[in-house]
Tab-separated table of C-alpha atoms and ligand atoms in Angstrom:
chain	number	residue	atom	x	y	z
A	75	MET	CA	-20.899	-29.797	8.295
A	76	ASN	CA	-18.649	-27.305	9.295
A	77	ALA	CA	-21.128	-25.821	12.347
A	78	GLN	CA	-19.397	-22.647	12.779
A	79	PRO	CA	-21.270	-19.711	11.650
A	80	SER	CA	-20.090	-17.483	8.754
A	81	LEU	CA	-21.802	-13.947	7.051
A	82	VAL	CA	-18.894	-12.867	4.967
A	83	VAL	CA	-16.175	-15.026	3.375
A	84	GLY	CA	-13.483	-13.208	2.480
A	85	ASP	CA	-10.004	-13.889	-0.247
A	86	PRO	CA	-6.839	-15.882	1.462
A	87	ILE	CA	-4.448	-13.060	3.172
A	88	GLU	CA	-1.758	-13.060	-0.336
A	89	ILE	CA	0.989	-11.411	1.842
A	90	LEU	CA	3.516	-14.642	1.626
A	91	ASP	CA	5.734	-16.086	4.603
A	92	ALA	CA	8.877	-15.100	3.688
A	93	ALA	CA	10.324	-18.443	4.421
A	94	ALA	CA	7.527	-21.100	3.153
A	95	GLU	CA	7.576	-19.551	-0.255
A	96	PRO	CA	9.458	-19.419	-2.861
A	97	ALA	CA	7.770	-18.047	-5.615
A	98	ALA	CA	8.285	-15.053	-3.846
A	99	MET	CA	9.899	-11.570	-6.293
A	100	VAL	CA	11.133	-9.820	-3.434
A	101	ARG	CA	11.841	-11.880	-0.103
A	102	PHE	CA	13.876	-10.343	3.174
A	103	GLU	CA	15.595	-12.991	5.236
A	104	ASN	CA	16.195	-11.520	8.811
A	105	ILE	CA	17.188	-8.872	7.577
A	106	SER	CA	18.642	-6.015	9.961
A	107	LYS	CA	20.351	-2.848	8.556
A	108	THR	CA	22.845	-0.787	10.649
A	109	TYR	CA	24.442	3.218	9.294
A	110	PRO	CA	27.621	3.404	10.625
A	111	ALA	CA	28.712	6.100	13.212
A	112	HIS	CA	30.115	8.931	11.276
A	113	ARG	CA	31.918	11.489	11.645
A	114	GLY	CA	30.912	12.008	15.927
A	115	LYS	CA	26.881	10.982	14.741
A	116	PRO	CA	26.442	8.335	16.260
A	117	GLY	CA	25.393	4.628	14.580
A	118	VAL	CA	21.460	4.047	13.468
A	119	VAL	CA	19.752	1.226	13.303
A	120	ALA	CA	17.553	1.122	10.540
A	121	LEU	CA	15.946	-2.304	9.949
A	122	ARG	CA	15.707	-4.657	13.204
A	123	GLY	CA	15.540	-8.868	11.621
A	124	ILE	CA	12.981	-8.462	9.403
A	125	ASP	CA	11.203	-11.446	7.616
A	126	LEU	CA	8.768	-11.034	4.244
A	127	ALA	CA	7.979	-11.829	1.503
A	128	ILE	CA	6.535	-10.313	-1.738
A	129	ALA	CA	3.941	-11.770	-3.639
A	130	ARG	CA	4.714	-11.936	-7.604
A	131	GLY	CA	2.959	-9.154	-9.335
A	132	SER	CA	1.269	-8.002	-6.457
A	133	ILE	CA	0.857	-3.917	-5.467
A	134	THR	CA	2.309	-4.129	-1.552
A	135	GLY	CA	1.821	-0.834	0.289
A	136	VAL	CA	4.947	-0.182	2.905
A	137	ILE	CA	3.570	2.592	5.404
A	138	GLY	CA	5.159	4.457	8.522
A	139	ARG	CA	6.679	7.084	10.296
A	140	SER	CA	9.361	9.431	9.336
A	141	GLY	CA	12.360	7.680	9.820
A	142	ALA	CA	10.840	3.568	10.168
A	143	GLY	CA	12.567	2.946	7.808
A	144	LYS	CA	10.820	2.240	4.456
A	145	SER	CA	13.350	3.997	2.301
A	146	SER	CA	16.026	1.633	4.207
A	147	LEU	CA	14.730	-1.029	2.815
A	148	VAL	CA	13.628	-0.323	-0.879
A	149	ARG	CA	16.833	0.770	-1.250
A	150	LEU	CA	17.520	-2.695	-0.318
A	151	ILE	CA	15.961	-4.898	-2.440
A	152	ASN	CA	17.940	-2.673	-5.900
A	153	GLY	CA	20.990	-3.370	-4.022
A	154	LEU	CA	21.682	0.528	-3.334
A	155	GLU	CA	22.329	-0.450	-0.055
A	156	LYS	CA	23.886	-3.690	1.754
A	157	PRO	CA	22.163	-5.496	4.544
A	158	THR	CA	24.049	-5.446	7.599
A	159	ALA	CA	23.368	-8.991	7.994
A	160	GLY	CA	20.301	-11.405	6.344
A	161	ARG	CA	20.180	-11.883	2.878
A	162	VAL	CA	17.829	-9.285	0.087
A	163	VAL	CA	16.951	-12.358	-2.703
A	164	VAL	CA	14.981	-10.657	-5.429
A	165	ASP	CA	13.680	-12.987	-8.370
A	166	ALA	CA	15.634	-15.825	-6.898
A	167	ARG	CA	18.723	-13.625	-7.558
A	168	ASP	CA	20.879	-12.646	-3.732
A	169	ILE	CA	21.126	-9.222	-4.876
A	170	SER	CA	22.858	-8.734	-1.903
A	171	ALA	CA	25.758	-10.493	-2.670
A	172	LEU	CA	26.166	-9.392	-6.131
A	173	THR	CA	28.231	-6.811	-7.089
A	174	GLY	CA	29.946	-4.368	-9.748
A	175	ARG	CA	28.525	-5.152	-13.219
A	176	ASP	CA	26.506	-8.609	-11.968
A	177	LEU	CA	24.839	-5.661	-9.823
A	178	ARG	CA	23.781	-3.401	-12.085
A	179	LEU	CA	22.503	-6.055	-15.148
A	180	ALA	CA	20.145	-6.985	-12.119
A	181	GLN	CA	19.553	-3.525	-11.652
A	182	ARG	CA	17.976	-3.447	-14.782
A	183	SER	CA	15.294	-5.292	-13.636
A	184	ILE	CA	14.382	-3.804	-10.681
A	185	GLY	CA	12.510	0.066	-11.714
A	186	MET	CA	12.130	2.734	-9.251
A	187	ILE	CA	10.301	5.488	-9.174
A	188	PHE	CA	11.323	8.892	-6.683
A	189	GLN	CA	9.112	11.820	-5.181
A	190	HIS	CA	10.956	14.645	-6.520
A	191	PHE	CA	11.010	12.376	-10.024
A	192	ASN	CA	14.881	13.238	-10.557
A	193	LEU	CA	14.728	14.309	-13.978
A	194	LEU	CA	18.048	15.294	-15.454
A	195	SER	CA	17.529	19.160	-16.842
A	196	SER	CA	18.763	19.644	-19.203
A	197	ARG	CA	17.484	15.943	-21.678
A	198	THR	CA	13.823	16.222	-22.946
A	199	ALA	CA	11.165	13.295	-21.836
A	200	ALA	CA	12.603	11.508	-24.603
A	201	ASP	CA	16.528	11.447	-23.704
A	202	ASN	CA	15.701	11.470	-19.769
A	203	ILE	CA	13.765	7.735	-20.934
A	204	ALA	CA	16.350	6.894	-22.895
A	205	LEU	CA	18.753	7.242	-20.354
A	206	PRO	CA	19.125	3.456	-18.595
A	207	LEU	CA	18.748	2.468	-22.864
A	208	GLU	CA	21.547	3.987	-23.737
A	209	ILE	CA	23.546	2.638	-20.037
A	210	ALA	CA	22.662	-0.458	-21.381
A	211	GLY	CA	23.921	-0.201	-24.986
A	212	TRP	CA	21.127	-0.427	-27.127
A	213	SER	CA	21.026	0.821	-30.297
A	214	LYS	CA	19.717	4.008	-31.623
A	215	ALA	CA	16.799	2.979	-33.613
A	216	ASP	CA	15.507	0.460	-31.008
A	217	ILE	CA	15.776	3.803	-28.201
A	218	ARG	CA	13.856	6.048	-30.452
A	219	ALA	CA	11.846	2.927	-31.204
A	220	ARG	CA	10.950	1.908	-27.068
A	221	VAL	CA	10.949	5.709	-25.981
A	222	SER	CA	7.836	6.764	-28.060
A	223	GLU	CA	6.541	2.946	-26.903
A	224	LEU	CA	6.829	4.301	-23.523
A	225	LEU	CA	5.482	7.707	-23.919
A	226	ALA	CA	2.322	6.613	-25.297
A	227	LEU	CA	2.491	4.029	-21.959
A	228	VAL	CA	2.468	6.739	-19.557
A	229	GLY	CA	0.647	8.927	-22.054
A	230	ILE	CA	2.426	11.218	-22.515
A	231	ALA	CA	3.233	11.048	-26.115
A	232	ASP	CA	3.075	14.860	-26.865
A	233	LYS	CA	5.583	15.699	-24.233
A	234	HIS	CA	8.630	13.946	-26.080
A	235	ASP	CA	10.670	17.089	-26.527
A	236	ARG	CA	9.228	18.945	-23.464
A	237	TYR	CA	12.609	19.647	-21.059
A	238	PRO	CA	11.319	18.685	-17.468
A	239	SER	CA	10.988	22.488	-17.080
A	240	GLU	CA	8.218	22.517	-19.083
A	241	LEU	CA	6.072	19.350	-17.168
A	242	SER	CA	3.806	19.886	-15.111
A	243	GLY	CA	4.190	17.616	-12.010
A	244	GLY	CA	2.299	14.640	-12.789
A	245	GLN	CA	3.850	14.605	-16.408
A	246	LYS	CA	7.099	14.826	-14.487
A	247	GLN	CA	6.453	11.867	-12.725
A	248	ARG	CA	5.013	9.982	-15.566
A	249	VAL	CA	9.021	10.521	-17.466
A	250	GLY	CA	10.004	9.195	-14.289
A	251	ILE	CA	7.732	6.573	-14.971
A	252	ALA	CA	8.096	5.354	-18.094
A	253	ARG	CA	11.993	5.869	-17.309
A	254	ALA	CA	11.663	3.400	-15.031
A	255	LEU	CA	10.019	0.916	-17.239
A	256	ALA	CA	12.637	1.095	-19.951
A	257	THR	CA	14.661	-1.969	-19.372
A	258	ARG	CA	10.957	-3.973	-19.014
A	259	PRO	CA	11.557	-4.263	-15.597
A	260	ASP	CA	10.068	-6.464	-13.061
A	261	VAL	CA	9.897	-4.770	-10.421
A	262	LEU	CA	8.716	-1.103	-9.937
A	263	LEU	CA	10.414	0.604	-7.056
A	264	SER	CA	8.080	3.655	-5.689
A	265	ASP	CA	9.312	5.946	-2.636
A	266	GLU	CA	7.541	8.142	-1.727
A	267	ALA	CA	6.485	9.529	-5.735
A	268	THR	CA	2.949	10.834	-5.376
A	269	SER	CA	4.450	12.902	-1.644
A	270	ALA	CA	4.924	16.204	-4.340
A	271	LEU	CA	2.048	15.363	-5.935
A	272	ASP	CA	-1.534	17.553	-5.150
A	273	PRO	CA	-4.944	15.072	-4.670
A	274	GLN	CA	-6.257	14.990	-8.008
A	275	THR	CA	-2.988	14.779	-9.829
A	276	THR	CA	-1.823	11.150	-7.116
A	277	ARG	CA	-4.956	9.515	-7.910
A	278	ALA	CA	-4.064	9.882	-11.801
A	279	ILE	CA	-0.596	8.471	-11.105
A	280	LEU	CA	-1.926	5.637	-8.932
A	281	ASP	CA	-4.392	4.783	-10.841
A	282	LEU	CA	-1.606	4.323	-14.458
A	283	LEU	CA	0.527	2.360	-10.990
A	284	ALA	CA	-2.447	0.394	-10.923
A	285	ASN	CA	-2.558	-0.456	-14.884
A	286	ILE	CA	1.105	-1.045	-15.724
A	287	ASN	CA	0.730	-3.760	-12.580
A	288	ARG	CA	-1.955	-4.888	-14.333
A	289	GLU	CA	-0.961	-4.995	-18.053
A	290	LEU	CA	2.842	-5.885	-17.421
A	291	GLY	CA	2.426	-7.890	-13.846
A	292	VAL	CA	5.005	-6.202	-12.828
A	293	THR	CA	5.332	-6.147	-9.017
A	294	ILE	CA	5.154	-3.370	-7.175
A	295	VAL	CA	6.303	-1.872	-3.877
A	296	LEU	CA	4.942	1.180	-2.478
A	297	ILE	CA	6.487	3.533	-0.308
A	298	THR	CA	4.456	6.265	1.783
A	299	HIS	CA	3.296	7.742	4.649
A	300	GLU	CA	-0.055	8.257	3.853
A	301	MET	CA	-3.153	5.931	4.370
A	302	SER	CA	-5.182	7.301	1.546
A	303	VAL	CA	-2.230	6.056	-1.665
A	304	VAL	CA	-2.577	2.396	-0.066
A	305	ARG	CA	-5.962	2.059	0.013
A	306	GLN	CA	-6.480	2.731	-3.368
A	307	LEU	CA	-3.774	0.969	-4.912
A	308	ALA	CA	-1.909	-1.460	-2.834
A	309	LYS	CA	-3.583	-5.225	-1.734
A	310	GLU	CA	-1.111	-6.319	0.145
A	311	VAL	CA	-0.058	-3.933	3.523
A	312	VAL	CA	3.245	-3.642	5.472
A	313	VAL	CA	3.499	-1.531	8.143
A	314	LEU	CA	7.502	-0.061	9.930
A	315	ASP	CA	7.970	0.965	12.091
A	316	ALA	CA	11.329	2.015	14.061
A	317	GLY	CA	13.013	-0.401	11.968
A	318	HIS	CA	10.124	-4.060	12.124
A	319	VAL	CA	7.124	-4.844	10.616
A	320	VAL	CA	5.014	-4.207	13.644
A	321	GLU	CA	1.913	-5.913	11.445
A	322	ARG	CA	1.279	-6.959	7.839
A	323	GLY	CA	-1.771	-8.749	5.295
A	324	HIS	CA	-4.215	-7.908	3.341
A	325	VAL	CA	-5.268	-3.884	2.628
A	326	ALA	CA	-9.098	-4.849	3.327
A	327	ASP	CA	-8.645	-6.735	6.815
A	328	ILE	CA	-5.869	-4.227	7.698
A	329	PHE	CA	-8.686	-1.867	7.495
A	330	THR	CA	-11.343	-2.981	9.674
A	331	HIS	CA	-9.128	-4.950	12.359
A	332	PRO	CA	-6.128	-2.303	12.028
A	333	LYS	CA	-4.429	-4.572	14.878
A	334	HIS	CA	-1.022	-2.673	16.250
A	335	PRO	CA	-1.356	0.829	17.418
A	336	ILE	CA	0.717	2.356	15.004
A	337	THR	CA	-1.486	1.215	12.069
A	338	GLN	CA	-4.622	2.638	14.390
A	339	SER	CA	-3.155	5.885	14.290
A	340	PHE	CA	-2.655	5.663	9.831
A	341	LEU	CA	-6.689	5.050	9.847
A	342	ALA	CA	-7.625	7.748	11.928
A	343	GLU	CA	-6.292	10.257	9.529
A	344	VAL	CA	-8.473	8.410	6.286
A	345	THR	CA	-10.866	5.780	7.729
A	346	GLY	CA	-14.985	7.302	7.614
A	347	ASP	CA	-15.151	5.725	11.235
A	348	SER	CA	-16.593	8.981	12.360
A	349	LEU	CA	-20.806	9.450	12.817
A	350	PRO	CA	-22.608	11.916	11.204
A	351	VAL	CA	-22.159	15.427	12.879
A	352	SER	CA	-25.804	15.373	14.207
A	353	LEU	CA	-25.747	11.891	15.771
A	354	ALA	CA	-22.366	11.982	16.940
A	355	GLY	CA	-23.689	14.868	18.924
A	356	ARG	CA	-26.711	13.156	20.308
A	357	ILE	CA	-24.612	10.481	21.727
A	358	VAL	CA	-24.727	10.081	25.204
A	359	GLN	CA	-23.395	7.264	27.609
A	360	GLU	CA	-26.178	7.045	30.042
A	361	PRO	CA	-28.746	4.098	29.276
A	362	GLY	CA	-31.752	4.885	27.126
A	363	GLY	CA	-33.175	5.407	24.552
A	364	GLN	CA	-31.837	4.000	21.504
A	365	ALA	CA	-28.020	1.305	22.627
A	366	VAL	CA	-26.071	3.056	19.554
A	367	ILE	CA	-23.663	0.113	17.849
A	368	ARG	CA	-21.335	0.367	15.115
A	369	VAL	CA	-20.477	-3.317	12.899
A	370	GLN	CA	-17.376	-3.448	10.868
A	371	VAL	CA	-18.805	-4.721	7.828
A	372	ARG	CA	-17.089	-7.364	5.008
A	373	GLY	CA	-18.688	-8.304	1.037
A	374	ALA	CA	-20.952	-6.558	-1.143
A	375	GLY	CA	-24.546	-6.903	1.036
A	376	ALA	CA	-23.422	-8.513	3.415
A	377	GLY	CA	-25.017	-5.677	5.230
A	378	ASP	CA	-28.483	-5.935	4.468
A	379	THR	CA	-27.849	-10.058	5.746
A	380	LEU	CA	-26.839	-8.948	8.282
A	381	ILE	CA	-29.344	-6.518	9.692
A	382	ALA	CA	-32.417	-8.787	8.763
A	383	ARG	CA	-30.913	-11.713	10.430
A	384	LEU	CA	-30.193	-10.020	13.254
A	385	ALA	CA	-33.929	-8.127	13.922
A	386	ARG	CA	-34.726	-11.893	12.839
A	387	GLU	CA	-33.844	-13.791	15.460
A	388	LEU	CA	-33.165	-11.670	17.989
A	389	GLY	CA	-36.728	-10.678	18.096
A	390	LEU	CA	-34.514	-6.496	17.818
A	391	ASP	CA	-36.744	-3.829	15.786
A	392	VAL	CA	-33.323	-2.622	14.153
A	393	SER	CA	-32.912	1.132	13.031
A	394	LEU	CA	-30.385	1.750	10.579
A	395	LEU	CA	-28.404	5.401	11.643
A	396	SER	CA	-25.673	5.479	9.013
A	397	ALA	CA	-24.270	3.720	6.694
A	398	ARG	CA	-20.244	3.656	4.993
A	399	ILE	CA	-19.235	1.394	2.820
A	400	ASP	CA	-15.614	0.960	0.504
A	401	GLU	CA	-14.576	-1.477	-1.958
A	402	ILE	CA	-10.837	-1.696	-0.548
A	403	GLY	CA	-7.709	-3.544	-2.307
A	404	GLY	CA	-11.371	-5.558	-4.607
A	405	ARG	CA	-13.144	-5.515	-0.955
A	406	HIS	CA	-16.282	-4.459	0.087
A	407	VAL	CA	-15.727	-3.556	3.759
A	408	GLY	CA	-17.572	-0.351	6.120
A	409	ALA	CA	-19.185	-0.398	8.755
A	410	LEU	CA	-22.282	-0.200	10.028
A	411	VAL	CA	-24.067	2.265	12.856
A	412	LEU	CA	-27.728	-0.005	14.515
A	413	GLY	CA	-29.923	1.463	16.896
A	414	ILE	CA	-31.312	-1.181	18.661
A	415	PRO	CA	-33.774	-0.696	21.525
A	416	GLY	CA	-34.978	-1.903	24.822
A	417	GLY	CA	-32.195	-1.061	26.401
A	418	GLU	CA	-28.560	-2.230	28.431
A	419	GLY	CA	-30.244	-6.409	28.146
A	420	ALA	CA	-30.313	-6.182	24.106
A	421	ALA	CA	-27.062	-3.668	23.007
A	422	ALA	CA	-25.322	-7.315	24.866
A	423	ARG	CA	-27.400	-9.264	22.884
A	424	THR	CA	-27.335	-7.443	20.315
A	425	LEU	CA	-23.025	-7.782	20.555
A	426	ALA	CA	-23.269	-11.553	21.720
A	427	TRP	CA	-25.293	-12.544	18.430
A	428	LEU	CA	-22.323	-11.255	16.732
A	429	SER	CA	-19.485	-11.904	18.130
A	430	GLN	CA	-20.138	-15.666	16.901
A	431	PHE	CA	-20.207	-14.519	13.133
A	432	GLN	CA	-16.592	-12.590	14.400
A	433	ILE	CA	-18.512	-10.284	13.478
A	434	SER	CA	-16.588	-6.629	15.262
A	435	ALA	CA	-19.017	-4.928	17.141
A	436	GLU	CA	-18.859	-2.383	19.654
A	437	ARG	CA	-21.844	0.222	21.347
A	438	LEU	CA	-20.715	3.142	21.035
A	439	GLY	CA	-23.862	4.965	23.826
A	440	TYR	CA	-27.590	6.324	23.854
A	441	VAL	CA	-28.923	8.087	21.458
A	442	ALA	CA	-33.055	9.138	23.230
B	1193	ATP	N1	22.663	6.525	4.244
B	1193	ATP	C1	22.209	7.217	5.531
B	1193	ATP	N2	23.119	7.345	6.337
B	1193	ATP	C2	22.292	7.085	8.305
B	1193	ATP	N3	21.628	6.941	8.115
B	1193	ATP	C3	20.513	6.793	7.623
B	1193	ATP	C4	20.611	6.454	5.970
B	1193	ATP	N4	19.661	6.649	5.634
B	1193	ATP	C5	18.631	6.393	6.344
B	1193	ATP	N5	19.262	6.335	7.910
B	1193	ATP	C6	18.749	6.225	9.374
B	1193	ATP	O1	17.947	5.240	8.757
B	1193	ATP	C7	16.448	5.860	9.486
B	1193	ATP	C8	16.322	5.113	8.679
B	1193	ATP	O2	15.675	6.062	7.594
B	1193	ATP	P1	14.732	5.739	6.813
B	1193	ATP	O3	15.131	6.901	5.553
B	1193	ATP	O4	14.583	4.449	5.391
B	1193	ATP	O5	13.254	5.954	7.007
B	1193	ATP	P2	11.697	6.517	5.577
B	1193	ATP	O6	10.702	5.032	6.822
B	1193	ATP	O7	12.374	6.552	4.512
B	1193	ATP	O8	11.828	7.860	6.305
B	1193	ATP	P3	10.905	9.135	5.536
B	1193	ATP	O9	9.311	8.736	5.207
B	1193	ATP	O10	11.555	10.524	6.751
B	1193	ATP	O11	11.618	9.052	4.336
B	1193	ATP	C9	16.307	6.880	10.392
B	1193	ATP	O12	17.475	7.342	11.657
B	1193	ATP	C10	17.946	7.605	8.912
B	1193	ATP	O13	17.803	9.051	10.064
B	1194	MG	MG1	12.059	7.591	3.455
């Protein structure tokens, strides 16, 4: 039998090894991108040695600060930019090697949505959605039928004849999504598509994208600088900084065990790691009273099991000071804040006991 004790069960990480995975929808092979010097401005290295595979049917969030290289990375996927070195393989085709008509044909299977929607103001919602179909040479009747289907899919069947100026931001992005899906792409790229929207509209658009992924099986690559967007929609996360992938993994792992300082700084904005004010104000560093220990938990019910076993096996009168459990990427993750009586020794024994299960825990201090 496996002697390793286990309280935590997780899914395998779904991000694939770039080299090993032929089933990837998108594969970056040792990609570098340098924008050349231009009109006296020096050249810019935007991406450096990226090896990354994006699984077919997945939703991958790409996060990073301004200038990290996010947009450069997605523009390589649809061939809007060419790599300086390396290959970008999309659905087994080397898109970076395609030009002209071959590139335009390949681009029909890769849709894209944008922060500012990029709709033509002189065309109605229906005619904006029709544009890629006109370019692809569809018949008028086929276009009419497909456009109606798409308007219904994105939930704005009643906006057929509206111009962009008559639509809200969320409705404009729905038109953008319908247009991106018109030619039935396998991949949908989203570059900050919710950044111009309020939180409620953002939520609705992210829900729509989740449905599209589930029902149509479209692989989604989502660029954002907001961890809350990643948390709501993505299953896999790639963290970019200064043109490097600095961290990647399942969204639940990234949220519970961020390794890179950049990831940690993004997370600080969104996690409910902050303690209840009433508790935070009482914590002191001199030993005494109860030790306050924060424990990361994963899996529904894991917290209950943990407290019961801890109390029983160490013979401690554990109290629960605060708890927060979220569902992230389909997994339950959260943090418990425990009160442990018995001074420094009991706190140290608790931390040692937890570490045998590879559970992250830290002593925050003591409360009277
Ligand atoms: N067409 C271009 N010509 C020259 N430099 C560029 C070009 N596009 C991007 N860059 C530079 O490449 C680097 C990466 O830019 P990129 O747009 O990929 O970053 P980003 O992560 O999308 O940033 P943001 O969050 O601000 O959109 C930046 O230093 C940027 O100034
Ligand atoms: Mg960008």
